[in-house]
PDB file of C-alpha atoms in Angstrom:
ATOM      1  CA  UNK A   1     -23.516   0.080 -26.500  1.00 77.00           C
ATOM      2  CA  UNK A   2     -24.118  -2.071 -23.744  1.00 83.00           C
ATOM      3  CA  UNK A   3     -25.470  -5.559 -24.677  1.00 91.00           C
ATOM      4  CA  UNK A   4     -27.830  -6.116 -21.820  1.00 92.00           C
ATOM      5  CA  UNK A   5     -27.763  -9.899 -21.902  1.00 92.00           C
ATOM      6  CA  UNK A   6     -23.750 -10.200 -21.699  1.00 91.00           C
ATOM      7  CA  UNK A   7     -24.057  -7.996 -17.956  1.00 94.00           C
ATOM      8  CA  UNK A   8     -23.080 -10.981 -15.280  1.00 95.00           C
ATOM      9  CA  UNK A   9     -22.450 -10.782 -11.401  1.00 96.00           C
ATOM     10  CA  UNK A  10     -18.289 -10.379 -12.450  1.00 95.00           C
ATOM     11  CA  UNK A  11     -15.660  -8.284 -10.907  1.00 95.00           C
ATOM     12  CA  UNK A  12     -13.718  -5.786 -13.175  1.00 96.00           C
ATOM     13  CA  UNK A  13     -10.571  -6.884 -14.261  1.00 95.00           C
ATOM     14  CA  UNK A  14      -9.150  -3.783 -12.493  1.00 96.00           C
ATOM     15  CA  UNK A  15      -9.826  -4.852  -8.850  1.00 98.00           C
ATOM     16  CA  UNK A  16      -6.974  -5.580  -6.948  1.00 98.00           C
ATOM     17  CA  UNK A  17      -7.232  -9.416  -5.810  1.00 98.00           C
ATOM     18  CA  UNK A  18      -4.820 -11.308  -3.929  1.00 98.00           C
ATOM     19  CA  UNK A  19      -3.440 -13.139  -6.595  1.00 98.00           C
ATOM     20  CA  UNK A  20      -3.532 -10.378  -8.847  1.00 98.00           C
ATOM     21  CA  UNK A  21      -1.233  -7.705  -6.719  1.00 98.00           C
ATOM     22  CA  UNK A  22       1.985  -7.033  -4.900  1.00 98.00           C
ATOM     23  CA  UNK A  23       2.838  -4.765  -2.185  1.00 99.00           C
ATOM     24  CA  UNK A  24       5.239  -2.319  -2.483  1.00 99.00           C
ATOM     25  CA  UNK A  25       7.249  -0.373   0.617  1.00 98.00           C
ATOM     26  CA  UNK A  26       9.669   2.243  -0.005  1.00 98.00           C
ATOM     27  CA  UNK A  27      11.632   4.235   2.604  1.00 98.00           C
ATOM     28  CA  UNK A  28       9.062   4.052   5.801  1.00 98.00           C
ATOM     29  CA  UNK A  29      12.305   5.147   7.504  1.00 98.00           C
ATOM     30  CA  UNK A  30      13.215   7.969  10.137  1.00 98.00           C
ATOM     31  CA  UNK A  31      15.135  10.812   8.730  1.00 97.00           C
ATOM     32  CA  UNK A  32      12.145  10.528   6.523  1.00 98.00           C
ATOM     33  CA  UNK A  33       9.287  10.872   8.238  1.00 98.00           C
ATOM     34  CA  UNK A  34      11.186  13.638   9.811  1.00 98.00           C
ATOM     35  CA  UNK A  35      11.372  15.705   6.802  1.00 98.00           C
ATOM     36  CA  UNK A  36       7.369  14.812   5.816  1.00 98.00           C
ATOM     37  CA  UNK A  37       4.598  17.840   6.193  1.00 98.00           C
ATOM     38  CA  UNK A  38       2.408  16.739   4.004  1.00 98.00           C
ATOM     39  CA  UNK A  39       0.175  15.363   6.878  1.00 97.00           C
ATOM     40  CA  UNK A  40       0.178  14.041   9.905  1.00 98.00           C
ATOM     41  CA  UNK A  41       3.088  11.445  10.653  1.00 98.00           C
ATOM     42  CA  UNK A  42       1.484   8.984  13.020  1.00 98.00           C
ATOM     43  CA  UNK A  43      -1.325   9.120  11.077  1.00 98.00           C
ATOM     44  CA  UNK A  44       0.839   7.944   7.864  1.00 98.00           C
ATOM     45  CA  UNK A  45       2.083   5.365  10.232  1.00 98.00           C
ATOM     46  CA  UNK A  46      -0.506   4.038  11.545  1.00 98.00           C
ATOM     47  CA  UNK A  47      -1.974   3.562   7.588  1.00 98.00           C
ATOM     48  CA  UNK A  48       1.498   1.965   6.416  1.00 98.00           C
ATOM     49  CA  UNK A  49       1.141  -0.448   9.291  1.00 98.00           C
ATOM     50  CA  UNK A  50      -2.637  -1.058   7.862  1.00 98.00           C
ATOM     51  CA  UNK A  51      -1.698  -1.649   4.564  1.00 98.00           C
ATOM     52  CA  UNK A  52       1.159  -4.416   5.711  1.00 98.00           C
ATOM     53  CA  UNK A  53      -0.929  -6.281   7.979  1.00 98.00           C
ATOM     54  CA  UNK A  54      -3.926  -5.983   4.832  1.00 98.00           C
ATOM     55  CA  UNK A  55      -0.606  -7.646   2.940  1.00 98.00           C
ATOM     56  CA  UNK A  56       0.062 -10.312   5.648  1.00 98.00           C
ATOM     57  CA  UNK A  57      -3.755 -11.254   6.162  1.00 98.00           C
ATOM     58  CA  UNK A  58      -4.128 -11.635   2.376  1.00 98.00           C
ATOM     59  CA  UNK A  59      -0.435 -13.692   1.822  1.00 98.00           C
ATOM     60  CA  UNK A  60       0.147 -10.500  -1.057  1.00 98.00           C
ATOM     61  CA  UNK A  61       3.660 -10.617  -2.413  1.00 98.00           C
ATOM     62  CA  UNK A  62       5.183  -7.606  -0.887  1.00 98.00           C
ATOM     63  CA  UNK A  63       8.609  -5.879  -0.928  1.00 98.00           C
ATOM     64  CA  UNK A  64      10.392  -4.170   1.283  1.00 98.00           C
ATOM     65  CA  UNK A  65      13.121  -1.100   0.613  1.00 98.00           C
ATOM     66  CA  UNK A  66      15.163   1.388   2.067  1.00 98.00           C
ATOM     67  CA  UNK A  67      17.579   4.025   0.970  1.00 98.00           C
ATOM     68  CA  UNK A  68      20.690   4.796   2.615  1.00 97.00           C
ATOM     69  CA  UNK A  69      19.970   3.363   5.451  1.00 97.00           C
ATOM     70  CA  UNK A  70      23.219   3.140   7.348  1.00 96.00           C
ATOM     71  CA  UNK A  71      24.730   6.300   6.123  1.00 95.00           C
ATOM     72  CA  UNK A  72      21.531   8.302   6.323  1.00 94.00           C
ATOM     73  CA  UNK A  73      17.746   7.579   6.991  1.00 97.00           C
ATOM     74  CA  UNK A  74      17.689   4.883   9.003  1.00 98.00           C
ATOM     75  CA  UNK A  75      16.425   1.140   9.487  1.00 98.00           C
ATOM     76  CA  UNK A  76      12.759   0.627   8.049  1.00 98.00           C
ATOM     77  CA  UNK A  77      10.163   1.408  10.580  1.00 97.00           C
ATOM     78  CA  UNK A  78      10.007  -1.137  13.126  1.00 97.00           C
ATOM     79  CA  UNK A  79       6.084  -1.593  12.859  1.00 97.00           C
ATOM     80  CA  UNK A  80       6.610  -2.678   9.272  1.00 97.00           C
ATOM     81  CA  UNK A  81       9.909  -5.196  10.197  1.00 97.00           C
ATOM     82  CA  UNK A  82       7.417  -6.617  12.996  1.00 98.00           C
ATOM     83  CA  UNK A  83       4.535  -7.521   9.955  1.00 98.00           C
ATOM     84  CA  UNK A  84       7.243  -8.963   8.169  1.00 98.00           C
ATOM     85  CA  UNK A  85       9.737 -10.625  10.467  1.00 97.00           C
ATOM     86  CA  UNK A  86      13.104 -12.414   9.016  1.00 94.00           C
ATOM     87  CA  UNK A  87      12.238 -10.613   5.339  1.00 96.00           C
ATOM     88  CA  UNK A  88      14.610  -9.223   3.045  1.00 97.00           C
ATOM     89  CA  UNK A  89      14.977  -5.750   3.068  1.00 98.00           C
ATOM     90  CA  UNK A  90      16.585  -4.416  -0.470  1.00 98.00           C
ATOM     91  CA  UNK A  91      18.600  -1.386   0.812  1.00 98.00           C
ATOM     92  CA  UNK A  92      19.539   1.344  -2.080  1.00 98.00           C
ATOM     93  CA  UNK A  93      21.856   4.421  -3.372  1.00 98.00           C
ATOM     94  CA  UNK A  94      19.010   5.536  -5.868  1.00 98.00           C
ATOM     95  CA  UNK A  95      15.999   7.557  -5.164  1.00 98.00           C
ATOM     96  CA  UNK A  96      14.425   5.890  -7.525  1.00 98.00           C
ATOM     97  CA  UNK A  97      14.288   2.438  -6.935  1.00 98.00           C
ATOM     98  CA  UNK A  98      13.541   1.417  -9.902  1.00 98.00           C
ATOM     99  CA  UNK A  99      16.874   1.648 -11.087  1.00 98.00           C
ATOM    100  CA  UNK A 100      18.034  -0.080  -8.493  1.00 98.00           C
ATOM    101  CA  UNK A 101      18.575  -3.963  -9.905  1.00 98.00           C
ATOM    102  CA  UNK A 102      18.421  -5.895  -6.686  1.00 98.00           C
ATOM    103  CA  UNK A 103      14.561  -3.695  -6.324  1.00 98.00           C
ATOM    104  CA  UNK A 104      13.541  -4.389  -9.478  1.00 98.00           C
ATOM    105  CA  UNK A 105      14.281  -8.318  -9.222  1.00 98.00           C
ATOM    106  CA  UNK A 106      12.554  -8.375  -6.163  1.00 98.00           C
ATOM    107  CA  UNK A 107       9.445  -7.197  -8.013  1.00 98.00           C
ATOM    108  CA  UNK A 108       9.909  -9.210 -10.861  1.00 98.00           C
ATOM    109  CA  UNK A 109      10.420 -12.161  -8.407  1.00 98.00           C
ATOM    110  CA  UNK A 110       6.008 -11.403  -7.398  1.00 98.00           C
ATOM    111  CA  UNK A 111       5.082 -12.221 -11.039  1.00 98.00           C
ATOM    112  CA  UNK A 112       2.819  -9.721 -10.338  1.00 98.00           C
ATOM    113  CA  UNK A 113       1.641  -6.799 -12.784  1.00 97.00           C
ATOM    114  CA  UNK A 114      -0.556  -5.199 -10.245  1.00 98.00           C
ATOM    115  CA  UNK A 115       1.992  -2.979  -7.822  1.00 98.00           C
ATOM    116  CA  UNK A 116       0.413  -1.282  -5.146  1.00 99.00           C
ATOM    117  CA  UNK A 117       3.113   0.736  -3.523  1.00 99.00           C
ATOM    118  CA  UNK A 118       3.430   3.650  -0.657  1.00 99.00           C
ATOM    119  CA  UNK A 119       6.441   5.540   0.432  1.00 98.00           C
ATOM    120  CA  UNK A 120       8.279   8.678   1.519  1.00 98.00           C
ATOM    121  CA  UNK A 121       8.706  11.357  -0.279  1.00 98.00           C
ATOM    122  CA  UNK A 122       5.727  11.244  -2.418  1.00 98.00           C
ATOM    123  CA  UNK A 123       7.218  13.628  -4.879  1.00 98.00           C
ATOM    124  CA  UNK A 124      10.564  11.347  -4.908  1.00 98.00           C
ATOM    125  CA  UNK A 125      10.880   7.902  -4.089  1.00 98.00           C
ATOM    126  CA  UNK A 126       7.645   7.342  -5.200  1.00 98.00           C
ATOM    127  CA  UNK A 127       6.918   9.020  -7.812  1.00 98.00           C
ATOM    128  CA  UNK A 128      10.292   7.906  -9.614  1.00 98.00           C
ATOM    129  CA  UNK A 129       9.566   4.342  -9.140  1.00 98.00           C
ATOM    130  CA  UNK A 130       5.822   4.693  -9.825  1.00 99.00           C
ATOM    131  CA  UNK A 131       6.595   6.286 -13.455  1.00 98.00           C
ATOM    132  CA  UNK A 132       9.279   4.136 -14.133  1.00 98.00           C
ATOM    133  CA  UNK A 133       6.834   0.931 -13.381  1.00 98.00           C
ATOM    134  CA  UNK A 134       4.231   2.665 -15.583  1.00 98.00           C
ATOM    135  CA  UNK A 135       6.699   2.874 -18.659  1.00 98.00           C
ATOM    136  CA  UNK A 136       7.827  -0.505 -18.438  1.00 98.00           C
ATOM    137  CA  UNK A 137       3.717  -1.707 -18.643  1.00 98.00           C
ATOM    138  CA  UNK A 138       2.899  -2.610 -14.907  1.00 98.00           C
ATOM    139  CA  UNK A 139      -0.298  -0.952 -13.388  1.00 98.00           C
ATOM    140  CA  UNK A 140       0.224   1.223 -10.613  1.00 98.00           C
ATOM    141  CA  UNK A 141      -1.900   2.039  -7.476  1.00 99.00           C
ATOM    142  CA  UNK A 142       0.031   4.802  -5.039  1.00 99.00           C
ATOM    143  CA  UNK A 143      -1.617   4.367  -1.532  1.00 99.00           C
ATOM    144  CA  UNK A 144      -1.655   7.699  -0.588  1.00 98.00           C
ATOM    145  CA  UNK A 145      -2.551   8.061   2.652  1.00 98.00           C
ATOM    146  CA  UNK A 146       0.305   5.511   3.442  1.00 98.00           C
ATOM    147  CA  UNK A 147       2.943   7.979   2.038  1.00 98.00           C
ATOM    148  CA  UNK A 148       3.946  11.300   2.648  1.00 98.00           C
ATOM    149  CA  UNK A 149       5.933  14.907   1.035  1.00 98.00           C
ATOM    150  CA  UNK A 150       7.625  17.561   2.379  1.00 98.00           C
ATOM    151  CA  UNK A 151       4.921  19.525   2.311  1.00 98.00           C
ATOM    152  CA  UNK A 152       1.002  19.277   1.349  1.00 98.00           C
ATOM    153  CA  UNK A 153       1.638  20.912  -2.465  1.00 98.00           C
ATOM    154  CA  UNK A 154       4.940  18.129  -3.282  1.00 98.00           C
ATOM    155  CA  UNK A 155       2.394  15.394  -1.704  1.00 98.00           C
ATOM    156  CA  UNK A 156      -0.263  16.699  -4.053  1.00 98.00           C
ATOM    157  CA  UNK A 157       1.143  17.711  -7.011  1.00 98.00           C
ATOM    158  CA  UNK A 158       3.177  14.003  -7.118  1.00 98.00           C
ATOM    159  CA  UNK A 159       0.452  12.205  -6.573  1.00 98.00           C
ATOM    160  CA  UNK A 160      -1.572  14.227  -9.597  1.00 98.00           C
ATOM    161  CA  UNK A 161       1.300  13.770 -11.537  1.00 98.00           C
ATOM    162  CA  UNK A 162       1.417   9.804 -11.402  1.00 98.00           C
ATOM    163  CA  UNK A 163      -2.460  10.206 -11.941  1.00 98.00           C
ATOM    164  CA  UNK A 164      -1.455  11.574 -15.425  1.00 98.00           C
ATOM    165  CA  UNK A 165       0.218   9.372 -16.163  1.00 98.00           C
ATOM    166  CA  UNK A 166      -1.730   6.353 -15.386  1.00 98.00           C
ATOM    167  CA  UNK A 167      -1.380   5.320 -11.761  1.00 98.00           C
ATOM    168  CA  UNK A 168      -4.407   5.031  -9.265  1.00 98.00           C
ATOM    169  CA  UNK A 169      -4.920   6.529  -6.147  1.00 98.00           C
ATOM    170  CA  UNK A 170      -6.322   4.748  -3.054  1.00 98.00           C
ATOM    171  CA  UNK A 171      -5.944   4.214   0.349  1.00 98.00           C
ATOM    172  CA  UNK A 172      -5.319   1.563   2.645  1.00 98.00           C
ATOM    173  CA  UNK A 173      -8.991   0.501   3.998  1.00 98.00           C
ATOM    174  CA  UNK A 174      -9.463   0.974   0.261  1.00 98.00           C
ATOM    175  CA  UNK A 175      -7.140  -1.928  -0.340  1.00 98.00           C
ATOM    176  CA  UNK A 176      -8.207  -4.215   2.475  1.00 98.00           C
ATOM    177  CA  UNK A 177     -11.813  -4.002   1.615  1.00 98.00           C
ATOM    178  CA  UNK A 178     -10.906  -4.313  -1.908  1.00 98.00           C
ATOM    179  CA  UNK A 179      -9.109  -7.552  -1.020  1.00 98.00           C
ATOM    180  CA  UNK A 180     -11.588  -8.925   1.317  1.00 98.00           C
ATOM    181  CA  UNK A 181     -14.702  -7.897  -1.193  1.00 97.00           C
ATOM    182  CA  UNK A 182     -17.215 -10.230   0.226  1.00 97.00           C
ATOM    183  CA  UNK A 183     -18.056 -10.286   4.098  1.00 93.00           C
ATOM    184  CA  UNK A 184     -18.964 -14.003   3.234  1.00 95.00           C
ATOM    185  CA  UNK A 185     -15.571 -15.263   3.078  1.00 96.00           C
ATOM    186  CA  UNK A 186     -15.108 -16.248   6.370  1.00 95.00           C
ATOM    187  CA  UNK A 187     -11.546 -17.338   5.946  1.00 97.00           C
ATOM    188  CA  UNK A 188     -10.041 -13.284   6.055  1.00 98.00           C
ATOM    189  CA  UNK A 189     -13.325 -12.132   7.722  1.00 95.00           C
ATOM    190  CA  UNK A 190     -11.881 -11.955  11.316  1.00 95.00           C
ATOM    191  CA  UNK A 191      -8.386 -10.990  10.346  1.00 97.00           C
ATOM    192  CA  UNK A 192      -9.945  -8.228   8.158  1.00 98.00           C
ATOM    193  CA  UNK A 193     -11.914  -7.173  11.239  1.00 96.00           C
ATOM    194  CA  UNK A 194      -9.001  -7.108  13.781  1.00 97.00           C
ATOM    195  CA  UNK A 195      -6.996  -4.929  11.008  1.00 98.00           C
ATOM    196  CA  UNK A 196      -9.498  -2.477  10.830  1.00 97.00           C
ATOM    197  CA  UNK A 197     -10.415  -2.362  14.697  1.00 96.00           C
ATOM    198  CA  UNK A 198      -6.312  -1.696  15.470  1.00 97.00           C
ATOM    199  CA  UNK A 199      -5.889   0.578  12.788  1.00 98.00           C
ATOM    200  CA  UNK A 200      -9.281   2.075  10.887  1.00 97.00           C
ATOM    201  CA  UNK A 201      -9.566   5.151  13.947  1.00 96.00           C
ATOM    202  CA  UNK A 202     -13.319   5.560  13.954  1.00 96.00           C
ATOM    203  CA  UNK A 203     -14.295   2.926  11.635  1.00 94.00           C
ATOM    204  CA  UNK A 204     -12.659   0.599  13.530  1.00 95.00           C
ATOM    205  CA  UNK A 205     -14.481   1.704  16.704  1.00 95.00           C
ATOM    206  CA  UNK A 206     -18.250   1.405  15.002  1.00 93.00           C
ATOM    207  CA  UNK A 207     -17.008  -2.152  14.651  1.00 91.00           C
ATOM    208  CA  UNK A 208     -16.113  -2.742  17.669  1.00 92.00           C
ATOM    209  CA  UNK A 209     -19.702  -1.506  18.680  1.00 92.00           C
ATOM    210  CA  UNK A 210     -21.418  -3.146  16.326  1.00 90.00           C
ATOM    211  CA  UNK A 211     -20.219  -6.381  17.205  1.00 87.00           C
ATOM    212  CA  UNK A 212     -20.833  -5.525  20.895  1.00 89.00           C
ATOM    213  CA  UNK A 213     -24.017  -4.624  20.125  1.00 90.00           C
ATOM    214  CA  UNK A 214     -25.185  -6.676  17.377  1.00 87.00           C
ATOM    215  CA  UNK A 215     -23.383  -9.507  17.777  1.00 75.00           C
ATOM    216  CA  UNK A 216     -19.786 -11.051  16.485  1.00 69.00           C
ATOM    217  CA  UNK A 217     -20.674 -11.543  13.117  1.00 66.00           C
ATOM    218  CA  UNK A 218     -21.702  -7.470  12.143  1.00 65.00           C
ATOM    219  CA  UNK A 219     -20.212  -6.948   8.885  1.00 60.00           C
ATOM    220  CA  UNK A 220     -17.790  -4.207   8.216  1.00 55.00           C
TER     221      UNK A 220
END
């Protein structure tokens, strides 16, 4: 039972914080996207790009990856390269990068047990790496809107699947806000705001008008 007089104005220990969290990236690259039907591409885009600059705005630990990239799919997107200018990108054989070494170093490197991570395909090179992470004690968070399947049922039944088995689903305003937490902390406040007027469609817009309206300070 609940001993009222313990209950205190506290955050759960399972909030992502900055200093909590990394930021995981896996194969945003071209001949993937052009295999993903799970949704809309340039919507999937346009959240990967929002959960990077929620990274950037935030200084989370995040890592970048590709697979095959110069024999197959591609450079990374270049929205995400642009967020993250000059940093290592940790280029693989494996679809799961977890048994990649040079990945899992990089993650290791974070000293983070928190890994938030997004990625195409859902139902491989995320999934793999998601259940792997989960084994080996780390708590995962798949951003789902920021990834993508081949089709709607892989997407879904991946993403239930890493559910099972531990991992927790949420998108990227989800993280941002979950980052930001408190409209009084007016060191991320405006950065949070530009993020979500670029890249939160009609969210982003009531901001805009809100702050038109009401003034430059209307909360989120």
């Amino acid at each position: 039972m609940t001993d009222i007089a313990e209950v205190t104005a506290s955050p759960s220990p399972d909030l992502l914080t900055p200093d909590n969290c990394a930021v995981l990236f896996v194969d945003h690259q071209p001949q993937m996207f052009f295999g993903t039907g799970s949704g809309d591409r340039t919507a999937i885009i346009n959240s990967a790009v929002g959960l990077a600059k929620a990274a950037k705005v935030f200084d989370v630990p995040v890592v970048l990856s590709t697979v095959a990239a110069e024999s197959f799919s591609g450079p990374i997107m270049p929205q995400l390269a642009e967020v993250f200018p000059g940093q290592e990108i940790v280029d693989r054989t494996t679809m799961n990068a977890w048994e990649d070494p040079a990945f899992v170093e990089a993650v290791k490197a974070t000293g983070r047990k928190k890994i938030v991570i997004a990625g195409l395909w859902t139902e491989v090179c995320v999934v793999l790496p998601a259940l792997s992470a989960l084994a080996q004690g780390y708590e995962v968070y798949v951003v789902t809107d920021a990834s993508g399947g081949v089709t709607p049922q892989a997407h879904e039944h991946a993403v239930q699947r890493m559910i099972q088995a531990g991992a927790v689903p949420v998108t990227w305003v989800q993280v941002l806000l979950e980052l930001q937490r408190d409209w009084a902390r007016g060191a991320t406040y405006v950065p949070v705001t530009e993020v979500v007027k670029q890249h939160g469609g009609a969210y982003g817009l009531g901001l805009v008008y809100a702050q038109a309206v009401i003034g430059a300070h209307a909360a989120g």
